[in-house]
Amino acid sequence: MKHRFFILLEYTLIILHSLVIVLIIGQERLILPPILEVTGRMHPLLLHFPIVLLIMAVAMESLISDHIPRQIRSHFLLITVLLTGLTVAAGLILSFEPGYEYDNIKWHQWTAIALFWLGSIWYWTIDQKHLLLKKATPLLLVVLVIVTGHLGANITHGENFLLEPLKTKSVDNLSFEEALAFDHVIKPIFEQKCISCHKASKQKGELRLDEIRFIQAGGKSGKSISTENPEESLIYKRIHLSKEDEEHMPPKEKAQLTEEEKHLISAWIGESPEINQKITAYPEESQFAQLVKNKIEQAKATSYPFSSASAQTIKNLNNEYRLVKALTPQSPALEVRFFGRKEFQSTKLQELKKVQEQVVSLNLSYMDLREGDVKTLANFKNLESLHLNFTGIQGPWLKELKSLKNLKQLSLSGNPLQDEDLKILADFEKLEKLFLWQTEISEESLKAFQRSNQKTSVITGFQGDGTAIQLNPPILEYQNVIFKEEETIRMKHPISSVTIFYTLDGSEPDSLHSERYTDPIKIGKSSEIKARAFAKGWIGSSDISTHLFKARVKPENASLSFPPDPKYSGNGAATLFDLEKGDDDFASGKWLGFQSSPMEAILELDSSTEPRQITLSLFSDEGSHIFLPESIEVWQESQGGNWQRIHLDKPKLAEDYMGKRYHSKTIDLDTSVPVKNVKIRLNPLSTLPKWHNASGSKGWVFIDEILID
């Protein structure tokens, strides 16, 4: 005789069937109370239980029924079918919410209902002796579980989620020449992090991100992308919001975009007149193209047939005039660059014998090379990129390089090469790019060479129509953003024949008044470095800049007069002196955020360290309501114990959305008296400007470091 509890469960099962039928008939015409809406949202939580329990019930009945009493098997199946019914009812309720199209969920819905009905039939007929019914029902249940689960995964994770890895071709397994911007770079990111909420079957905010035409159409809140005004694009805004913001994409409970993925999406929006153009169609200075190239190189990093050189060997080979480093962080491949023409000797090149197997990129531009040096280069069998601009190399010496079977890029600009030397270069089988600017080779010979060697692209510094093109900015290399005594900065450029000019005071560099870069630069104080590249026949590059901060002095004690906002409190005052720069994720814990109160820090200093100046490291992102302070005040305690204001600054207010930017403000202290206690006060913007979409609200101030020299 059945226990009353299980009789009650059977009645509950009948009620569940009635509810499911009502939900099927009623569809969107039903008005549901909030408690049922909550039940509907429990569907993703509940669905895992019936999947597992149904498989277990089938196994118990088909494989080990002789070892388990019939009553236990029956009760287990009843509970399983009840959970299945509850999950189906929750799913039906969830489907009434906005964002779900019936045509896209109907097959999942009906297979789930069939699963519930078939499970119930099995329970009511479990004691039947009919052999076909006894064997076929469990088998059909397993098939329905698999099909229903697969269809559900397609709704949650994207079409053909299960088999997608077998057919999706992402940028990681493509060559740079094959890759398309959307199909191979952006779409795989969307599929992993975005499409579960923005696809045909679930259009959150009426936005779809699974196909180009839907991305261009936008959603309820505006344009998905705007190439004319990238920072106004819906996608751009949402991915850069704080993770705690309700409008942040993806939602904080979902897998988040990496910084690399954010940069890729942002650059794609800002630099793509055509959404799905080839990566090779982007200009050479394109940040997006460079990010994709780096991604491809990282994906291929593990494909080299050699192991890594030891970290100690690499460290020993580095000095002020020779830089040896990994091509990418995970790669065993190395790139090497020489600096300082006067310091170069053949022995410096020969010392690389310890890592000649790992060197795939070597830059000897502006070094004085001899024929023996070129013979040494022939030992670097894995070289892929070789820069020999302005080295005095003679044409006949190039024969020594024929043994470099992996060479893809060769730069020979500024050398006395003749027309006949092109015959030697024609024998380089894998050569893809050949730089021959400022040589003695005639234009006719270059054209003839290009016609007969179409696999090799010859670059002479001009576009085909004779119009000069703009150089991309130089690359700045350094070890530490924050240093105590001194930091060395190196500059380089992919086109090695350029000349780099720089400034250290934040002013704009030019080729007439600025310093020319020749050797590594030693920085002994906080500086804003800006650099530009120039070359004859080219348009000068835009500038590239970076801030390097000197932090010679650490306060004996530091305190905050007002606590930061709890969401952006980091480690309190200690955050400002931990010598760790924050990135553009201002919720990472490395930034302190203030809105309702000012940032006021009181520093107790040891006057014997002779502090001279203070540098504030700040952040702004107008789209996230983060502005520079309305005012910056610095106070210094006098010998009599009174506070005297020594600095007041009111930074210029941004006039538009400028994106995420870093700022530094350096203030000189009054060294005419011993410097002991200093007070710094940053007042948040009292009201956002009229052009802002949150005009009238208070602004935020974010600071990550206070650096004392």
Coordinates of C-alpha atoms in Angstrom, one line a residue, residues 97-295:
E97 CA 9.3 37.3 -20.9
P98 CA 10.5 39.8 -23.5
G99 CA 13.5 38.7 -25.6
Y100 CA 12.2 35.2 -26.5
E101 CA 10.8 34.5 -29.9
Y102 CA 8.4 31.5 -30.1
D103 CA 9.8 30.3 -33.5
N104 CA 13.3 30.1 -32.0
I105 CA 12.3 28.1 -28.8
K106 CA 9.4 26.0 -30.0
W107 CA 11.3 22.8 -30.6
H108 CA 13.0 23.0 -27.2
Q109 CA 9.7 23.7 -25.6
W110 CA 7.8 20.8 -27.3
T111 CA 10.6 18.2 -26.8
A112 CA 10.6 19.2 -23.1
I113 CA 6.8 18.8 -22.8
A114 CA 7.1 15.5 -24.6
L115 CA 9.8 14.4 -22.1
F116 CA 7.5 15.3 -19.2
W117 CA 4.5 13.5 -20.7
L118 CA 6.5 10.4 -21.6
G119 CA 8.1 10.2 -18.2
S120 CA 4.7 10.4 -16.6
I121 CA 3.3 7.7 -18.9
W122 CA 6.3 5.5 -17.9
Y123 CA 5.6 6.1 -14.2
W124 CA 1.9 5.1 -14.5
T125 CA 2.7 2.0 -16.6
I126 CA 6.0 0.9 -14.9
D127 CA 4.3 -2.3 -13.7
Q128 CA 3.1 -3.3 -17.2
K129 CA 4.5 -6.5 -18.5
H130 CA 4.5 -5.4 -22.2
L131 CA 8.1 -6.0 -23.3
L132 CA 8.2 -3.4 -26.1
L133 CA 6.8 -0.7 -23.8
K134 CA 9.2 -1.7 -21.0
K135 CA 12.3 -1.5 -23.3
A136 CA 11.3 1.3 -25.7
T137 CA 10.1 3.9 -23.2
P138 CA 13.5 4.3 -21.3
L139 CA 15.4 4.4 -24.6
L140 CA 13.1 7.1 -26.0
L141 CA 13.4 9.1 -22.8
V142 CA 17.2 9.1 -23.1
V143 CA 17.0 10.3 -26.7
L144 CA 14.5 13.1 -25.7
V145 CA 16.8 14.2 -22.8
I146 CA 19.8 14.6 -25.3
V147 CA 17.7 16.4 -27.9
T148 CA 16.0 18.7 -25.4
G149 CA 19.3 19.5 -23.7
H150 CA 21.0 20.2 -27.1
L151 CA 18.2 22.5 -28.2
G152 CA 18.3 24.3 -24.8
A153 CA 22.1 24.8 -25.1
N154 CA 21.5 26.4 -28.5
I155 CA 19.2 28.9 -26.9
T156 CA 21.5 29.7 -24.0
H157 CA 24.9 29.5 -25.7
G158 CA 24.2 30.0 -29.5
E159 CA 23.3 28.0 -32.5
N160 CA 25.0 24.6 -32.8
F161 CA 26.8 25.2 -29.5
L162 CA 27.8 21.6 -29.1
L163 CA 29.5 21.2 -32.5
E164 CA 30.6 24.8 -33.0
P165 CA 34.3 24.2 -32.1
L166 CA 34.6 21.7 -34.9
K167 CA 33.5 24.1 -37.6
T168 CA 34.3 27.7 -36.4
K169 CA 37.3 29.2 -38.0
S170 CA 38.7 31.8 -35.6
V171 CA 41.7 34.1 -36.1
D172 CA 43.8 31.8 -34.0
N173 CA 44.0 29.2 -36.8
L174 CA 44.1 31.6 -39.7
S175 CA 46.9 33.5 -41.4
F176 CA 46.9 37.2 -41.2
E177 CA 46.2 37.4 -44.9
E178 CA 43.0 35.3 -44.6
A179 CA 41.5 36.9 -41.5
L180 CA 38.3 38.9 -41.8
A181 CA 37.5 41.5 -39.1
F182 CA 34.1 40.3 -38.0
D183 CA 33.9 36.7 -39.0
H184 CA 37.3 35.6 -37.6
V185 CA 38.1 38.2 -34.9
I186 CA 35.0 39.8 -33.4
K187 CA 32.3 37.1 -34.0
P188 CA 34.2 34.4 -32.0
I189 CA 34.3 36.9 -29.0
F190 CA 30.6 37.6 -29.3
E191 CA 29.8 33.9 -29.5
Q192 CA 31.7 33.2 -26.3
K193 CA 30.6 36.3 -24.2
C194 CA 27.6 38.0 -25.8
I195 CA 25.3 35.9 -28.1
S196 CA 23.7 33.9 -25.2
C197 CA 21.7 37.1 -24.5
H198 CA 21.6 38.6 -28.0
K199 CA 20.5 36.1 -30.7
A200 CA 17.4 35.0 -32.6
S201 CA 16.0 33.1 -29.7
K202 CA 16.8 35.7 -27.0
Q203 CA 17.0 39.3 -28.0
K204 CA 17.8 41.2 -24.8
G205 CA 17.1 44.9 -25.3
E206 CA 15.9 43.9 -28.8
L207 CA 19.6 43.6 -29.8
R208 CA 21.1 40.7 -31.9
L209 CA 24.9 40.3 -32.2
D210 CA 25.0 37.0 -34.2
E211 CA 24.9 38.5 -37.7
I212 CA 26.2 41.7 -39.3
R213 CA 22.9 43.0 -40.5
F214 CA 21.4 42.8 -37.0
I215 CA 24.4 44.5 -35.4
Q216 CA 24.0 47.4 -37.9
A217 CA 20.3 47.6 -37.1
G218 CA 21.0 48.2 -33.4
G219 CA 18.7 47.6 -30.5
K220 CA 16.1 49.3 -28.3
S221 CA 18.7 51.6 -26.7
G222 CA 20.4 52.8 -29.9
K223 CA 23.0 52.0 -32.5
S224 CA 25.2 49.0 -31.7
I225 CA 28.1 50.6 -33.6
S226 CA 28.8 54.0 -35.0
T227 CA 31.9 54.3 -37.1
E228 CA 31.5 58.1 -37.3
N229 CA 31.4 58.5 -33.5
P230 CA 32.8 55.2 -32.0
E231 CA 32.5 56.2 -28.4
E232 CA 28.8 56.8 -28.8
S233 CA 28.3 53.2 -30.0
L234 CA 26.1 51.1 -27.7
I235 CA 28.6 48.2 -27.6
Y236 CA 31.5 50.5 -26.9
K237 CA 29.7 52.2 -24.0
R238 CA 28.4 49.1 -22.3
I239 CA 31.7 47.0 -22.4
H240 CA 33.6 49.9 -20.7
L241 CA 31.1 50.5 -17.9
S242 CA 31.9 49.4 -14.4
K243 CA 31.1 45.7 -13.8
E244 CA 28.8 46.8 -11.0
D245 CA 26.7 48.9 -13.4
E246 CA 23.4 47.3 -14.4
E247 CA 24.0 48.2 -18.0
H248 CA 27.5 46.7 -18.1
M249 CA 28.0 44.1 -20.9
P250 CA 28.4 41.2 -20.3
P251 CA 26.4 41.1 -17.0
K252 CA 28.7 40.6 -14.0
E253 CA 27.4 37.0 -13.4
K254 CA 28.5 36.0 -16.9
A255 CA 32.0 35.4 -18.3
Q256 CA 33.7 38.8 -18.7
L257 CA 35.6 40.2 -21.6
T258 CA 39.4 40.2 -21.2
E259 CA 41.3 43.5 -21.7
E260 CA 42.5 42.2 -25.0
E261 CA 39.0 41.5 -26.2
K262 CA 37.8 45.0 -25.1
H263 CA 40.7 46.6 -27.0
L264 CA 39.9 44.5 -30.1
I265 CA 36.2 45.4 -30.0
S266 CA 36.9 49.1 -29.4
A267 CA 39.5 49.3 -32.2
W268 CA 37.3 47.4 -34.5
I269 CA 34.4 49.9 -34.0
G270 CA 36.7 52.9 -34.3
E271 CA 38.7 51.8 -37.4
S272 CA 36.3 49.8 -39.6
P273 CA 34.5 51.7 -42.4
E274 CA 33.4 48.2 -43.5
I275 CA 32.5 45.8 -40.7
N276 CA 33.9 42.6 -42.2
Q277 CA 36.8 43.8 -44.3
K278 CA 40.1 41.8 -44.5
I279 CA 42.6 42.7 -41.9
T280 CA 45.1 43.4 -44.6
A281 CA 42.9 46.2 -45.8
Y282 CA 43.5 48.2 -42.7
P283 CA 46.3 50.8 -42.8
E284 CA 49.7 49.9 -41.5
E285 CA 49.3 52.1 -38.4
S286 CA 46.0 50.5 -37.5
Q287 CA 45.8 49.5 -33.8
F288 CA 43.1 46.9 -34.7
A289 CA 45.3 45.3 -37.3
Q290 CA 48.3 45.3 -34.9
L291 CA 46.2 43.7 -32.2
V292 CA 45.0 41.0 -34.6
K293 CA 48.5 40.4 -35.8
N294 CA 49.7 40.0 -32.2
K295 CA 46.8 37.6 -31.5

